[in-house]
Amino acid sequence: MKTKKQNGFVIELMIAFMFFTFGFCMLVTTYFTSLTTERKIANREIERQITLNQIGEYYLRAIESGKTFPTLKQNDNLNNYDWIKNDSATKEFFNNCNGKYEFQSLYSVKRGGFLEFYTEKAVSHKLIIKSGDTVQMVVIIVETRNGNDQANYDVKDWSITDIHADVEYTEEENLSLLKKLWIWLGNTIQRWEDYFNG
């Protein structure tokens, strides 16, 4: 026959075991919940990086073919860009980015001097990808001219770090009438030289 003292000890032991079991279950549940949350965050981050890299690929393709890149602002219509509206996959991609990202495409031109007819030596193209007010990624591509129809493209930056902060970029280049005339004259002379040289 059990005494009251033994019965009390068994009840205390059962209560302690229940608290231990409950605590262990809570710990396991919390651990797996945190793992699931971390996995969702990691998957979202991977998806974001894939999207940003794809935007950079499209930007490089647009620069190499001399096409204008969209801004994805409210007044920007994707049908205004021939290279997008004729490609259903590209159009779908940019439609999916609409509302999530905004693009700002800038450039800076390095020209030769007066005696070189102000020819373009290099053009630095810069794409700023924003989500709201936060810069998500910066792409900087330097285009170096080798001739009228040839150019090399060098990716200087492909990250959220801006290594060309000291370069002044603009959305359009304002040239004086004299510079435009001199560039036209230089291009004409270049074409004649190419014609006579075969």
Short mmCIF file of C-alpha atoms in Angstrom, two decimals:
data_model
loop_
_atom_site.label_atom_id
_atom_site.label_comp_id
_atom_site.label_asym_id
_atom_site.label_seq_id
_atom_site.Cartn_x
_atom_site.Cartn_y
_atom_site.Cartn_z
CA MET A 1 0.00 0.00 0.00
CA LYS A 2 1.38 3.41 -1.09
CA THR A 3 1.64 6.21 1.36
CA LYS A 4 0.45 9.77 0.71
CA LYS A 5 4.07 10.85 0.42
CA GLN A 6 4.71 8.37 -2.38
CA ASN A 7 1.49 9.36 -4.18
CA GLY A 8 2.50 13.05 -4.01
CA PHE A 9 5.95 12.22 -5.41
CA VAL A 10 4.42 10.29 -8.34
CA ILE A 11 2.04 13.19 -9.11
CA GLU A 12 4.93 15.70 -8.96
CA LEU A 13 6.97 13.43 -11.24
CA MET A 14 4.10 13.21 -13.72
CA ILE A 15 3.63 17.00 -13.70
CA ALA A 16 7.37 17.50 -14.21
CA PHE A 17 7.33 14.97 -17.06
CA MET A 18 4.36 16.77 -18.66
CA PHE A 19 6.17 20.14 -18.45
CA PHE A 20 9.32 18.57 -19.88
CA THR A 21 7.37 16.94 -22.75
CA PHE A 22 5.49 20.20 -23.45
CA GLY A 23 8.74 22.21 -23.39
CA PHE A 24 10.49 19.71 -25.69
CA CYS A 25 7.56 19.77 -28.16
CA MET A 26 7.58 23.60 -28.13
CA LEU A 27 11.34 23.61 -28.72
CA VAL A 28 11.08 21.20 -31.67
CA THR A 29 8.13 23.14 -33.13
CA THR A 30 9.97 26.46 -32.78
CA TYR A 31 13.10 24.99 -34.38
CA PHE A 32 11.24 23.62 -37.41
CA THR A 33 9.20 26.82 -37.75
CA SER A 34 12.38 28.90 -37.78
CA LEU A 35 13.91 26.53 -40.36
CA THR A 36 10.84 26.91 -42.58
CA THR A 37 10.92 30.71 -42.23
CA GLU A 38 14.64 30.86 -43.01
CA ARG A 39 14.11 28.63 -46.04
CA LYS A 40 11.32 30.90 -47.33
CA ILE A 41 13.53 33.97 -46.85
CA ALA A 42 16.46 32.24 -48.58
CA ASN A 43 14.25 31.18 -51.51
CA ARG A 44 12.88 34.71 -51.81
CA GLU A 45 16.43 36.12 -51.78
CA ILE A 46 17.58 33.61 -54.43
CA GLU A 47 14.57 34.50 -56.59
CA ARG A 48 15.38 38.22 -56.16
CA GLN A 49 19.01 37.68 -57.17
CA ILE A 50 17.99 35.64 -60.23
CA THR A 51 15.57 38.41 -61.30
CA LEU A 52 18.18 41.15 -60.79
CA ASN A 53 20.82 39.21 -62.74
CA GLN A 54 18.32 38.64 -65.57
CA ILE A 55 17.65 42.39 -65.67
CA GLY A 56 21.41 42.95 -65.96
CA GLU A 57 21.58 40.42 -68.83
CA TYR A 58 18.80 42.26 -70.67
CA TYR A 59 20.57 45.58 -70.06
CA LEU A 60 23.83 44.25 -71.53
CA ARG A 61 21.92 42.86 -74.53
CA ALA A 62 20.18 46.23 -75.06
CA ILE A 63 23.47 48.15 -74.95
CA GLU A 64 25.22 45.78 -77.37
CA SER A 65 22.37 46.17 -79.88
CA GLY A 66 22.00 49.93 -79.32
CA LYS A 67 18.46 49.66 -77.94
CA THR A 68 16.73 51.85 -75.36
CA PHE A 69 16.11 50.27 -71.96
CA PRO A 70 12.72 50.66 -70.21
CA THR A 71 12.22 52.53 -66.94
CA LEU A 72 9.11 50.62 -65.75
CA LYS A 73 7.64 53.90 -64.46
CA GLN A 74 3.86 54.35 -64.66
CA ASN A 75 3.97 56.23 -67.97
CA ASP A 76 6.38 53.74 -69.59
CA ASN A 77 4.70 51.45 -72.14
CA LEU A 78 6.58 48.25 -73.03
CA ASN A 79 5.06 48.30 -76.54
CA ASN A 80 7.25 51.33 -77.28
CA TYR A 81 10.31 49.05 -77.27
CA ASP A 82 10.52 46.88 -80.40
CA TRP A 83 12.99 44.42 -78.86
CA ILE A 84 10.57 43.81 -75.96
CA LYS A 85 7.15 43.83 -77.66
CA ASN A 86 8.26 41.30 -80.29
CA ASP A 87 9.65 38.89 -77.67
CA SER A 88 6.87 37.36 -75.54
CA ALA A 89 9.22 35.92 -72.87
CA THR A 90 10.98 39.29 -72.40
CA LYS A 91 7.67 41.15 -72.29
CA GLU A 92 6.29 38.74 -69.68
CA PHE A 93 9.46 39.14 -67.61
CA PHE A 94 9.26 42.95 -67.60
CA ASN A 95 5.51 42.83 -66.88
CA ASN A 96 6.30 40.70 -63.82
CA CYS A 97 8.90 43.28 -62.73
CA ASN A 98 6.45 46.15 -63.18
CA GLY A 99 5.47 47.57 -59.80
CA LYS A 100 8.36 45.79 -58.07
CA TYR A 101 11.31 47.54 -59.72
CA GLU A 102 12.16 50.82 -61.44
CA PHE A 103 15.13 51.27 -63.76
CA GLN A 104 17.19 54.38 -64.33
CA SER A 105 19.56 54.16 -67.29
CA LEU A 106 22.36 56.73 -67.46
CA TYR A 107 25.55 57.18 -69.44
CA SER A 108 28.77 59.17 -69.50
CA VAL A 109 30.74 59.80 -72.71
CA LYS A 110 34.52 60.18 -72.85
CA ARG A 111 35.41 62.01 -76.06
CA GLY A 112 38.63 62.76 -77.89
CA GLY A 113 39.76 66.35 -78.26
CA PHE A 114 39.21 68.93 -81.01
CA LEU A 115 41.86 67.41 -83.29
CA GLU A 116 40.15 64.00 -82.96
CA PHE A 117 36.78 65.50 -83.98
CA TYR A 118 35.42 64.84 -80.48
CA THR A 119 35.08 61.14 -81.34
CA GLU A 120 33.69 58.80 -78.69
CA LYS A 121 36.55 56.99 -76.99
CA ALA A 122 34.42 55.24 -74.39
CA VAL A 123 30.85 55.32 -73.12
CA SER A 124 30.07 54.25 -69.56
CA HIS A 125 26.51 52.90 -69.28
CA LYS A 126 24.97 52.71 -65.83
CA LEU A 127 21.75 51.00 -64.77
CA ILE A 128 20.30 51.67 -61.32
CA ILE A 129 17.66 49.14 -60.26
CA LYS A 130 15.43 50.39 -57.45
CA SER A 131 12.63 48.89 -55.42
CA GLY A 132 10.86 51.87 -53.87
CA ASP A 133 13.66 54.15 -52.66
CA THR A 134 16.10 51.28 -52.07
CA VAL A 135 18.83 50.61 -54.64
CA GLN A 136 18.77 46.87 -55.34
CA MET A 137 21.59 46.65 -57.89
CA VAL A 138 23.93 48.81 -59.97
CA VAL A 139 25.27 47.67 -63.35
CA ILE A 140 28.08 49.62 -65.02
CA ILE A 141 29.26 48.64 -68.52
CA VAL A 142 32.04 50.49 -70.32
CA GLU A 143 31.79 50.45 -74.11
CA THR A 144 35.14 51.14 -75.82
CA ARG A 145 35.08 52.05 -79.51
CA ASN A 146 37.52 50.34 -81.88
CA GLY A 147 36.04 51.77 -85.06
CA ASN A 148 32.72 52.80 -86.53
CA ASP A 149 31.15 49.34 -86.23
CA GLN A 150 33.21 47.69 -83.51
CA ALA A 151 33.17 48.03 -79.74
CA ASN A 152 34.32 46.13 -76.67
CA TYR A 153 32.04 45.83 -73.63
CA ASP A 154 33.59 45.59 -70.19
CA VAL A 155 31.41 45.01 -67.11
CA LYS A 156 32.86 47.22 -64.38
CA ASP A 157 30.21 46.69 -61.72
CA TRP A 158 27.38 44.20 -61.24
CA SER A 159 26.30 44.70 -57.64
CA ILE A 160 24.65 47.09 -55.20
CA THR A 161 28.03 48.78 -54.78
CA ASP A 162 28.63 51.83 -56.96
CA ILE A 163 32.34 51.94 -57.87
CA HIS A 164 31.87 54.80 -60.35
CA ALA A 165 30.55 57.33 -57.84
CA ASP A 166 33.03 59.98 -59.08
CA VAL A 167 31.80 59.79 -62.73
CA GLU A 168 29.07 62.24 -63.68
CA TYR A 169 26.27 60.45 -65.53
CA THR A 170 23.44 62.10 -67.47
CA GLU A 171 20.37 60.85 -69.31
CA GLU A 172 21.32 62.81 -72.43
CA GLU A 173 24.44 64.52 -73.72
CA ASN A 174 24.19 68.23 -74.63
CA LEU A 175 26.70 69.19 -77.32
CA SER A 176 27.23 72.64 -78.77
CA LEU A 177 26.51 73.26 -82.46
CA LEU A 178 30.24 73.59 -83.20
CA LYS A 179 30.99 70.21 -81.55
CA LYS A 180 28.16 68.52 -83.50
CA LEU A 181 29.49 70.02 -86.76
CA TRP A 182 33.04 68.90 -85.93
CA ILE A 183 31.84 65.36 -85.11
CA TRP A 184 29.94 65.22 -88.41
CA LEU A 185 33.05 66.38 -90.30
CA GLY A 186 35.22 63.79 -88.50
CA ASN A 187 32.75 60.99 -89.27
CA THR A 188 32.65 62.05 -92.95
CA ILE A 189 36.45 62.00 -93.19
CA GLN A 190 36.50 58.60 -91.45
CA ARG A 191 33.99 57.15 -93.95
CA TRP A 192 36.04 58.44 -96.91
CA GLU A 193 39.20 56.89 -95.40
CA ASP A 194 37.38 53.57 -94.91
CA TYR A 195 36.09 53.75 -98.50
CA PHE A 196 39.53 54.38 -100.03
CA ASN A 197 41.23 51.80 -97.80
CA GLY A 198 38.74 49.15 -98.92
#
